[in-house]
Amino acid sequence: MRPAIVSPFLAAAAAVLLASPAARATVTVVVNSVPIQRLNQDNSTAATHGMPTGSQGLNYADCATDVKVRFTVTMAGLPDPGSYVQAWAGPSDCAPQAARTAATAACWPVYSANVAQATASTIDINVQDIVAQAGLTSTGLNLTYARATKADCATAATRIPGEATLGIYFVVVPAAGGDGASVNQPFKVKLAGPAAPTGVSLSEGDGLLNVNWTPAADSTTQGFAVYTDPPVSGGDAGASAGDAGLCSSAVLSSGTPAADLGAYLATTASGSTSVSATLTGLKNGTTYNVAVAAKDSYDNTGPLSALSSSTCGTPAAIDDFWKKYHEAGGTAGGDCAVAAPGASLADPWVSYGAAGALVVLGAALARRRS
Amino acid sequence: MMRRSLAVAVASAVAFAASPAAAQYAGNELSGATPKHFESPQHVALELRFSPYQPNIDSAPGVSGAPYQSVFGTMPRLLGSLEVDWQALRIPYLGTLGLGGSVGYTSMSALAPFSAGSGRSGLSGETTSLDVFPMYAVVVLRADVLLRNWKFPIVPYGKAGVGMALWRAYNDAGTSSYTDASGHGVSGKGYTLGTQFAAGLALSINWLDPRAARALDNGTGINNTSLFAEWMVSKLDGFGSTKALYVGSSTWVAGLSFEF
């Protein structure tokens, strides 16, 4: 018996061949899995994070914001009318019954119900349920489905700080129990961000702060996020806002996971070797506390750098050359630069490049004549 | 001898990688074969130019005090530039007359002081900078009769023409802007026109190793490699305008030139 084609729209299908020695029949479980639908609990499309594994990557934000992934499971030709499908997660195959029993369990249930043989069934699996028990030993696993919570995200992050591969196993369980067969949808999971930068220091300018830091040695670092309290656009709402000289912030306490600090995000710097950023749009005379966190390729944000007296600064007006020149009586400026058509006058390199190109062209023509 | 040959070769390699023909020629030299001696046509001069540069901003009419020096100090910055001359005309018993063009770049930066009214003193952590992109077009006369007719390796030359510099004043937040008492904002970018003059001497280093020089000519077409020094007057003042940023300078220039 050939595998049943359930739907032409099941672009990526995984087939499980259940070899029934008695019937010699082939049955199929088809899982609509690529691309994986990532949804919020209200079924709106969840944010993506630019992870290297695309929709098959899960990060801390997916867990903390309670994203779910959606599958369509269709069974056809199962020899045992009473068999059903369960969804389990684990680092290895959950098909053997032993992998789902207390003694040597390596898997944990991620769906509350048994999926009976039927037409296509939609199964939503919560990321929190997928990662909640990751990294636990068999003796610590809860083999009865229980809805995980946001708190489980943080505890799981401490158990699996690096990248891990977890599979969701759709296990066909015979009515009589025992070993089943499974379709596996693997996920790359990384829940913890890189270690915090050290040596954060500031220098002050006119409505700006230049921030410098030393990245921690962490191969997963892909960039940095810089936070200020008070926030750049938030006026004096922060803990230490406007209190000149007060260098403390309850919001930016060292080590706090920065995932919920979006309102305090001042800027980001890409690249694992970035060591500085310039914060602009700040208010002169307001003291800002600054903390830096590293980000990884999964878009996880690591812990914040420590606050100190060198991590708070107060922007103030400056006298740059242009101001000094005009205050001394100079009247130049503001006229049009010579620019290529369509080029921004703010970029003299364009004009310069055009002039250079003309010189080179002239030289080439002269040489050709020779 | 080896050292001098190496000097000529290294200097020339700055501008041109050795061609297969040159490699072949060198092979013949090593094998003792008699090299062919010819002089390729010469129409172009290329100069790599370096000079200290201190713009004359503070000497502009109407500018009191020394705003440039108070921010950037008195130490000149390095100007690097490239000049290409087309030696269009050869004047018998004198030298070449042609047209030349040059582009260059120099920049100066310093930490800006806090404003007096800010309640802070000393230098801020913000950098204030000025980029200048000088360029010019000149008529060039090179009196190489001494070199060509009497093998005396000195070539006097002179240049005269017009110059222009693009410039931009900026700080960490971008292009600087100044708002005057009437509320009129002036962006810190623009250009300044002016005149350009120079006179100098070039020392042909072909005489250090004539065989290597001939090999270079055969292989790459470079007739002459020279060290030069000149006095340059870049009078970028908007032809006397009082609204120009005087970014010109009078300074000496040294560099390396190749004629081919």
XYZ file of C-alpha atoms in Angstrom:
630
model
C 0.000 0.000 0.000
C 1.458 3.249 -1.072
C 1.673 6.174 1.345
C -1.383 8.331 1.169
C -0.961 11.816 -0.260
C -3.132 13.802 2.036
C -2.879 17.261 0.603
C -0.927 18.890 -2.207
C -0.264 21.825 0.102
C 1.735 19.784 2.542
C 4.955 21.031 1.102
C 7.244 19.281 3.470
C 6.052 15.949 4.529
C 7.612 13.371 6.708
C 6.621 9.802 6.304
C 6.666 7.166 8.922
C 6.617 3.671 7.683
C 5.012 1.443 10.184
C 5.946 -1.994 9.120
C 3.261 -4.207 10.471
C 4.608 -7.723 10.183
C 1.152 -9.136 10.100
C -0.446 -6.937 7.533
C 2.701 -5.835 5.681
C 0.903 -2.538 5.347
C 2.521 0.866 5.044
C 0.892 3.731 6.879
C 1.662 7.368 6.770
C 1.724 10.211 9.202
C 2.172 13.489 7.429
C 3.232 16.581 9.295
C 2.881 19.949 7.704
C 5.986 21.549 9.116
C 7.883 23.714 6.663
C 7.785 26.590 7.035
C 6.772 26.230 10.600
C 4.015 28.572 11.593
C 5.019 30.690 14.560
C 2.012 32.190 16.287
C 1.177 34.176 19.352
C -1.401 32.784 21.688
C -4.068 34.903 19.974
C -3.092 33.217 16.701
C -1.519 36.358 15.256
C 1.805 35.880 13.540
C 4.672 35.974 15.978
C 7.744 38.102 15.485
C 10.731 36.508 13.860
C 14.204 37.109 15.087
C 16.521 36.641 12.145
C 17.939 33.478 13.567
C 20.310 31.420 11.444
C 17.951 28.455 11.532
C 14.950 30.511 10.489
C 11.624 29.292 11.720
C 13.265 26.236 13.218
C 15.190 28.267 15.755
C 13.825 29.144 19.160
C 15.194 31.834 21.422
C 14.448 33.218 24.841
C 11.953 35.754 23.528
C 9.954 32.993 21.833
C 9.662 31.341 25.218
C 9.077 34.449 27.294
C 6.391 35.798 24.980
C 4.695 32.395 24.847
C 4.964 31.753 21.122
C 3.507 28.545 19.791
C 4.347 26.523 16.700
C 1.592 24.987 14.604
C 1.549 21.646 12.859
C -1.027 19.820 10.818
C -0.903 16.083 11.391
C -2.684 13.648 9.149
C -2.714 9.917 9.593
C -3.661 7.441 6.923
C -3.769 3.687 6.793
C -2.849 2.947 10.349
C -3.371 -0.792 10.888
C -4.542 -0.369 14.454
C -7.793 1.591 14.571
C -7.154 2.427 18.191
C -3.703 3.882 17.711
C -3.210 7.579 18.182
C -0.551 10.268 18.021
C 1.148 12.038 20.917
C 3.592 14.925 20.793
C 6.747 14.648 22.845
C 9.920 16.681 22.996
C 13.371 15.507 23.736
C 16.960 15.397 22.640
C 16.585 11.907 21.125
C 13.937 9.678 19.619
C 10.795 9.469 21.706
C 9.333 6.550 19.788
C 10.533 3.816 22.143
C 8.191 3.421 25.066
C 11.172 3.475 27.394
C 11.937 7.018 26.321
C 8.536 8.039 27.604
C 8.532 6.110 30.893
C 9.780 7.205 34.255
C 12.807 5.012 34.624
C 14.831 5.934 31.574
C 12.766 8.756 30.168
C 14.487 11.271 27.933
C 11.368 12.905 26.562
C 8.563 14.986 27.976
C 5.026 15.556 26.705
C 4.336 18.832 24.943
C 0.699 18.392 23.987
C -2.165 17.798 26.333
C -4.225 15.372 24.298
C -3.936 12.210 22.288
C -4.643 12.886 18.630
C -6.983 10.229 17.352
C -6.956 8.950 13.803
C -8.884 11.439 11.855
C -8.603 13.883 9.097
C -5.988 16.554 9.405
C -5.545 17.695 12.960
C -4.069 21.025 13.944
C -1.682 20.832 16.843
C -0.325 23.963 18.510
C 2.687 23.354 20.681
C 3.866 26.031 23.069
C 7.537 26.918 23.011
C 7.404 27.095 26.789
C 6.338 23.443 26.852
C 9.116 22.518 24.435
C 11.927 24.070 26.454
C 10.579 23.843 29.994
C 12.188 20.503 30.771
C 15.203 20.771 28.487
C 18.371 19.751 30.233
C 16.646 17.824 33.004
C 17.716 14.300 33.801
C 15.229 11.459 33.588
C 14.581 11.544 37.306
C 13.561 15.182 37.124
C 11.268 14.926 34.171
C 7.549 15.366 34.552
C 6.017 12.790 32.256
C 2.513 14.127 32.644
C 1.663 17.104 30.523
C 1.567 20.353 32.477
C 1.467 23.794 30.943
C 4.822 25.483 31.417
C 5.215 29.137 32.352
C 7.508 32.046 31.582
C 9.492 31.256 34.718
C 10.468 27.961 33.127
C 12.226 29.877 30.351
C 14.769 31.385 32.703
C 15.432 28.141 34.546
C 15.834 26.271 31.270
C 18.274 28.938 30.102
C 20.511 28.191 33.046
C 20.470 24.469 32.235
C 21.189 24.888 28.528
C 23.157 28.120 28.142
C 24.486 27.096 24.759
C 22.870 25.942 21.559
C 20.913 22.696 21.851
C 18.921 20.603 19.443
C 15.532 19.409 20.562
C 13.061 17.425 18.544
C 9.312 17.368 18.615
C 8.391 13.762 18.078
C 4.939 12.938 16.809
C 4.714 9.429 18.110
C 2.215 6.925 16.783
C 1.264 4.989 19.888
C -0.390 1.591 19.393
C -3.654 1.071 21.225
C -2.055 -1.628 23.268
C 0.850 0.571 24.222
C 4.494 -0.213 23.627
C 6.955 1.205 21.161
C 5.628 3.460 18.494
C 7.015 5.201 15.495
C 7.694 8.835 15.190
C 8.034 11.820 12.921
C 10.626 14.225 14.173
C 10.693 17.972 13.723
C 14.020 19.228 15.088
C 14.479 22.681 16.609
C 17.669 24.526 17.389
C 17.234 26.141 20.772
C 19.320 28.805 22.454
C 17.880 30.587 25.450
C 20.775 32.481 27.035
C 22.595 35.444 25.539
C 26.343 36.037 25.612
C 28.185 37.134 28.713
C 28.067 40.810 29.660
C 30.688 43.243 28.370
C 33.063 44.733 30.904
C 34.899 48.020 31.264
C 32.004 50.178 30.148
C 32.961 53.846 30.070
C 31.437 57.058 28.767
C 32.531 60.368 27.364
C 30.125 63.268 27.129
C 29.287 65.586 24.281
C 26.557 67.903 23.092
C 23.383 65.870 23.462
C 25.340 62.686 23.151
C 27.332 60.094 24.981
C 30.119 58.010 23.490
C 30.027 54.559 25.038
C 32.987 52.186 25.034
C 33.177 48.635 26.316
C 35.225 45.459 26.237
C 33.367 42.451 24.832
C 33.453 39.257 26.849
C 35.074 36.267 25.199
C 32.018 34.561 23.790
C 31.963 33.026 20.336
C 28.200 33.434 20.016
C 28.272 37.223 20.238
C 26.857 38.936 17.157
C 26.241 42.456 18.421
C 25.450 44.662 21.364
C 22.525 46.535 22.815
C 23.026 49.759 24.737
C 20.425 50.826 27.300
C 19.986 54.100 29.112
C 18.036 55.079 32.189
C 16.270 57.400 31.703
C 15.421 56.250 28.199
C 16.506 58.442 25.317
C 12.961 59.347 24.392
C 11.442 59.018 27.802
C 12.287 62.291 29.436
C 12.739 62.010 33.171
C 10.769 58.839 33.719
C 13.721 56.764 34.787
C 14.916 55.959 38.228
C 17.717 58.476 38.238
C 16.436 60.885 35.662
C 17.524 64.440 35.996
C 19.323 63.808 39.224
C 22.679 65.165 38.178
C 25.473 63.120 39.622
C 23.264 60.265 40.744
C 24.701 57.153 39.216
C 22.294 54.378 39.988
C 19.400 52.662 38.301
C 17.024 50.067 39.586
C 16.014 49.285 36.025
C 19.483 48.565 34.701
C 20.711 46.476 37.585
C 23.604 44.300 36.598
C 22.778 40.876 35.268
C 19.091 41.468 34.784
C 17.894 39.774 31.619
C 17.434 42.585 29.190
C 14.602 41.030 27.214
C 11.991 43.310 28.738
C 14.015 46.508 28.561
C 12.901 47.518 25.108
C 11.786 50.943 26.253
C 15.275 51.629 27.551
C 17.100 50.487 24.424
C 19.106 53.432 23.113
C 20.974 51.851 20.213
C 22.505 48.663 18.934
C 25.902 47.873 17.485
C 26.355 44.991 15.103
C 29.371 42.744 14.896
C 31.069 40.655 17.535
C 34.039 43.023 17.720
C 32.142 46.261 18.223
C 33.529 48.182 21.162
C 31.750 51.522 21.006
C 28.547 53.330 20.168
C 27.381 56.917 20.125
C 24.088 57.751 21.793
C 22.497 60.844 20.303
C 19.317 62.757 20.957
C 20.062 63.030 24.664
C 19.115 65.947 26.856
C 21.917 68.196 28.031
C 22.040 68.406 31.811
C 20.337 65.056 32.386
C 22.352 62.272 33.925
C 22.038 58.987 32.080
C 22.979 55.566 33.406
C 24.232 53.283 30.651
C 24.450 49.517 30.501
C 25.520 47.279 27.644
C 24.448 43.730 26.839
C 25.705 41.399 24.144
C 23.409 39.743 21.618
C 23.856 36.414 19.880
C 22.843 35.075 16.492
C 19.530 33.895 17.948
C 18.786 37.480 18.936
C 19.089 36.591 22.593
C 20.217 39.437 24.791
C 22.673 38.567 27.518
C 22.955 40.016 30.998
C 23.645 43.705 31.498
C 27.046 45.112 32.269
C 27.632 46.397 35.767
C 26.788 49.981 36.690
C 29.403 52.196 38.246
C 30.371 55.832 38.470
C 31.972 55.518 35.045
C 28.760 54.327 33.441
C 26.762 57.465 34.025
C 27.246 60.696 32.187
C 25.644 64.078 31.683
C 25.672 65.528 28.151
C 26.504 69.218 27.883
C 26.895 71.798 25.131
C 30.270 72.039 23.428
C 32.105 74.551 21.286
C 33.137 72.718 18.152
C 35.351 74.211 15.454
C 32.446 75.428 13.367
C 30.924 77.277 16.287
C 34.239 78.835 17.267
C 34.892 79.880 13.681
C 31.580 81.685 13.407
C 31.821 83.243 16.840
C 35.200 84.588 15.724
C 33.546 86.344 12.802
C 33.785 83.718 10.081
C 30.968 83.788 7.569
C 31.651 80.807 5.335
C 29.470 77.801 4.942
C 26.070 76.699 3.883
C 26.794 76.929 0.201
C 26.364 74.082 -2.173
C 29.173 71.672 -2.580
C 29.971 70.397 -6.036
C 28.113 67.162 -6.180
C 27.302 64.553 -8.716
C 23.699 64.656 -9.959
C 21.412 63.106 -7.428
C 24.079 62.813 -4.788
C 23.650 64.128 -1.293
C 25.517 67.303 -0.649
C 26.237 65.971 2.790
C 28.678 63.562 1.275
C 31.641 65.313 -0.322
C 33.183 61.945 -1.044
C 30.808 61.701 -3.979
C 32.150 64.850 -5.541
C 35.631 63.859 -4.658
C 35.260 60.459 -6.234
C 33.851 62.011 -9.375
C 36.793 64.398 -9.650
C 39.239 61.572 -9.076
C 37.565 59.490 -11.715
C 37.961 62.333 -14.228
C 41.663 62.594 -13.461
C 42.174 58.857 -13.873
C 40.165 58.895 -17.074
C 42.296 61.702 -18.417
C 45.457 59.817 -17.598
C 44.137 56.708 -19.279
C 43.246 58.623 -22.429
C 46.634 60.297 -22.508
C 48.362 56.971 -22.166
C 46.225 55.493 -24.892
C 47.198 58.295 -27.251
C 50.821 57.458 -26.599
C 74.952 48.663 -6.824
C 72.452 46.113 -5.673
C 71.081 48.537 -3.150
C 70.597 51.248 -5.746
C 68.918 48.866 -8.139
C 66.612 47.795 -5.413
C 65.743 51.404 -4.632
C 64.722 52.122 -8.195
C 62.783 48.905 -8.509
C 60.907 49.317 -5.241
C 60.031 52.928 -5.976
C 58.674 52.043 -9.360
C 56.717 49.105 -8.102
C 54.666 51.504 -6.013
C 52.914 52.603 -9.155
C 53.177 49.664 -11.494
C 53.452 45.968 -10.995
C 56.159 44.436 -13.124
C 54.795 43.118 -16.376
C 55.607 39.761 -17.914
C 57.819 41.616 -20.339
C 59.838 42.999 -17.483
C 60.158 39.591 -15.959
C 61.387 38.232 -19.244
C 63.906 41.036 -19.535
C 65.263 40.400 -16.076
C 65.682 36.775 -16.998
C 67.769 37.743 -19.986
C 69.914 39.969 -17.804
C 70.617 37.115 -15.447
C 71.430 34.801 -18.289
C 73.836 37.274 -19.803
C 71.824 37.974 -22.923
C 72.281 41.408 -24.437
C 69.296 43.614 -23.499
C 67.529 45.655 -26.106
C 67.734 49.370 -25.360
C 64.963 51.649 -26.429
C 63.116 54.563 -24.893
C 59.370 54.393 -24.892
C 57.204 57.427 -25.646
C 56.607 59.767 -22.721
C 53.356 61.652 -22.307
C 52.234 61.345 -18.710
C 53.636 62.146 -15.296
C 52.196 60.704 -12.116
C 53.075 62.179 -8.751
C 52.517 60.775 -5.279
C 52.603 63.853 -3.095
C 52.918 64.393 0.647
C 53.042 67.630 2.539
C 52.398 69.210 5.913
C 49.207 71.215 5.763
C 47.969 74.012 7.944
C 44.985 75.813 6.393
C 44.949 79.597 6.463
C 41.527 79.781 8.099
C 42.636 82.091 10.873
C 44.066 84.626 8.420
C 40.784 85.239 6.646
C 39.519 88.808 6.752
C 36.903 89.311 9.424
C 38.061 86.378 11.520
C 39.350 87.556 14.867
C 41.486 85.508 17.159
C 42.538 82.100 15.963
C 39.564 79.743 15.980
C 41.379 77.092 13.995
C 44.446 77.029 16.183
C 42.417 77.184 19.374
C 40.717 73.947 18.424
C 43.208 72.019 16.329
C 46.472 73.476 17.581
C 49.513 74.541 15.598
C 50.752 71.186 14.393
C 50.284 70.786 10.620
C 48.434 67.738 9.362
C 49.577 65.479 6.563
C 48.135 66.102 3.121
C 48.346 63.175 0.744
C 47.533 63.739 -2.891
C 47.841 62.356 -6.370
C 48.666 64.404 -9.454
C 48.471 63.329 -13.073
C 50.004 65.479 -15.801
C 49.513 65.163 -19.517
C 52.715 66.293 -21.179
C 51.029 67.530 -24.309
C 53.807 69.527 -25.867
C 57.552 69.115 -26.063
C 59.434 72.365 -26.422
C 62.844 71.865 -28.030
C 65.795 72.675 -25.803
C 63.509 73.289 -22.846
C 61.153 70.520 -21.803
C 57.496 69.629 -21.704
C 54.403 71.739 -21.336
C 51.154 70.180 -20.336
C 48.080 70.108 -18.159
C 47.812 68.538 -14.749
C 45.163 67.712 -12.222
C 45.406 66.691 -8.597
C 43.195 65.489 -5.802
C 44.177 65.220 -2.155
C 42.858 64.714 1.301
C 43.683 65.903 4.772
C 41.777 65.879 8.023
C 42.134 67.349 11.454
C 40.357 66.314 14.655
C 40.419 67.313 18.308
C 38.271 66.982 21.381
C 35.901 69.898 21.623
C 35.780 71.968 24.810
C 32.559 72.307 26.782
C 30.724 75.558 26.207
C 31.280 78.238 28.770
C 27.590 78.382 29.550
C 27.212 74.648 30.060
C 28.458 74.685 33.601
C 31.244 72.322 32.617
C 34.896 73.017 31.963
C 37.686 71.380 30.064
C 37.403 69.112 27.084
C 34.344 67.090 26.308
C 34.428 63.562 24.938
C 33.120 64.727 21.590
C 35.390 65.078 18.614
C 35.279 68.082 16.306
C 36.806 67.580 12.891
C 37.500 69.274 9.598
C 38.020 67.353 6.371
C 39.574 69.120 3.405
C 39.753 67.723 -0.106
C 42.078 70.003 -2.097
C 42.203 69.675 -5.864
C 43.568 71.756 -8.670
C 44.082 72.025 -12.403
C 47.380 73.540 -13.540
C 49.627 74.158 -16.475
C 52.909 72.371 -15.897
C 56.265 73.214 -17.399
C 59.036 70.683 -16.818
C 62.466 71.794 -17.997
C 64.019 68.403 -18.534
C 66.539 69.551 -21.092
C 69.321 69.106 -18.549
C 68.380 65.530 -18.001
C 67.756 64.610 -21.618
C 70.640 66.422 -23.268
C 73.326 66.462 -20.609
C 72.270 63.632 -18.323
C 72.179 66.010 -15.405
C 69.495 64.498 -13.168
C 67.816 67.696 -12.023
C 64.536 68.844 -13.565
C 63.197 72.265 -12.532
C 59.498 72.704 -12.980
C 56.684 75.110 -12.325
C 52.911 74.922 -12.112
C 50.164 77.515 -12.235
C 46.420 77.192 -12.322
C 43.239 77.176 -10.312
C 42.405 75.250 -7.188
C 39.362 74.194 -5.298
C 38.800 72.438 -2.012
C 35.745 70.690 -0.741
C 35.529 70.812 3.007
C 33.287 69.634 5.793
C 33.267 70.472 9.498
C 31.627 67.828 11.640
C 31.362 66.380 15.094
C 30.173 63.092 16.548
C 26.587 63.914 15.666
C 27.340 64.646 12.005
C 27.939 67.764 9.944
C 28.314 70.790 12.178
C 25.746 73.530 12.116
C 25.858 77.019 13.545
C 22.828 79.114 14.257
C 23.529 82.817 14.325
C 21.757 85.471 16.387
C 19.087 85.905 13.744
C 18.257 82.241 13.859
C 19.878 81.483 10.530
C 21.513 78.089 10.456
C 24.763 77.583 8.562
C 25.811 74.073 7.681
C 29.487 73.239 8.015
C 30.220 72.167 4.472
C 31.094 73.809 1.222
C 33.889 74.549 -1.208
C 36.447 77.255 -1.738
C 38.023 78.315 -5.023
C 41.355 79.990 -5.539
C 44.669 79.997 -7.346
C 47.404 77.423 -7.358
C 51.124 77.861 -7.901
C 54.135 75.655 -7.350
C 57.814 75.517 -8.204
C 60.179 72.707 -7.505
C 63.028 70.448 -8.421
C 62.881 66.811 -9.371
C 65.839 64.510 -8.940
C 65.793 61.682 -11.434
C 66.949 58.519 -9.762
C 67.469 56.698 -13.043
C 71.150 57.547 -12.821
C 71.459 55.360 -9.744
C 71.192 52.322 -11.957
C 70.736 53.058 -15.661
C 70.402 49.381 -16.574
C 67.572 48.888 -14.118
C 65.956 52.084 -15.368
C 66.117 50.826 -18.954
C 64.675 47.531 -17.860
C 61.842 49.348 -16.157
C 61.159 51.339 -19.317
C 61.184 48.199 -21.443
C 58.913 46.383 -19.060
C 56.452 49.031 -17.901
C 57.006 52.093 -20.043
C 58.249 54.226 -17.153
C 60.875 56.545 -18.582
C 61.797 58.424 -15.459
C 61.450 57.870 -11.753
C 62.138 60.950 -9.662
C 62.096 62.279 -6.160
C 60.855 65.822 -6.008
C 60.443 68.718 -3.615
C 58.450 71.837 -4.311
C 57.007 74.896 -2.705
C 53.293 75.075 -3.204
C 51.069 78.091 -2.797
C 47.426 77.109 -2.630
C 45.628 80.403 -2.261
C 42.128 79.129 -1.679
C 40.354 82.312 -0.676
C 37.374 82.373 -3.001
C 39.358 84.794 -5.170
C 39.179 87.314 -2.384
C 35.731 86.527 -1.104
C 34.994 87.413 2.475
C 32.581 84.500 2.781
C 35.097 81.802 1.936
C 36.673 79.374 4.362
C 40.366 79.899 3.722
C 41.458 76.298 3.572
C 44.474 76.892 1.331
C 48.031 76.741 2.554
C 51.559 77.589 1.495
C 53.731 74.626 2.183
C 56.446 72.406 0.857
C 55.663 69.134 -0.845
C 57.788 66.047 -1.346
C 57.080 62.886 -3.194
C 57.796 60.457 -5.936
C 57.014 60.902 -9.607
C 56.893 58.604 -12.573
C 56.947 59.705 -16.167
C 55.689 57.316 -18.791
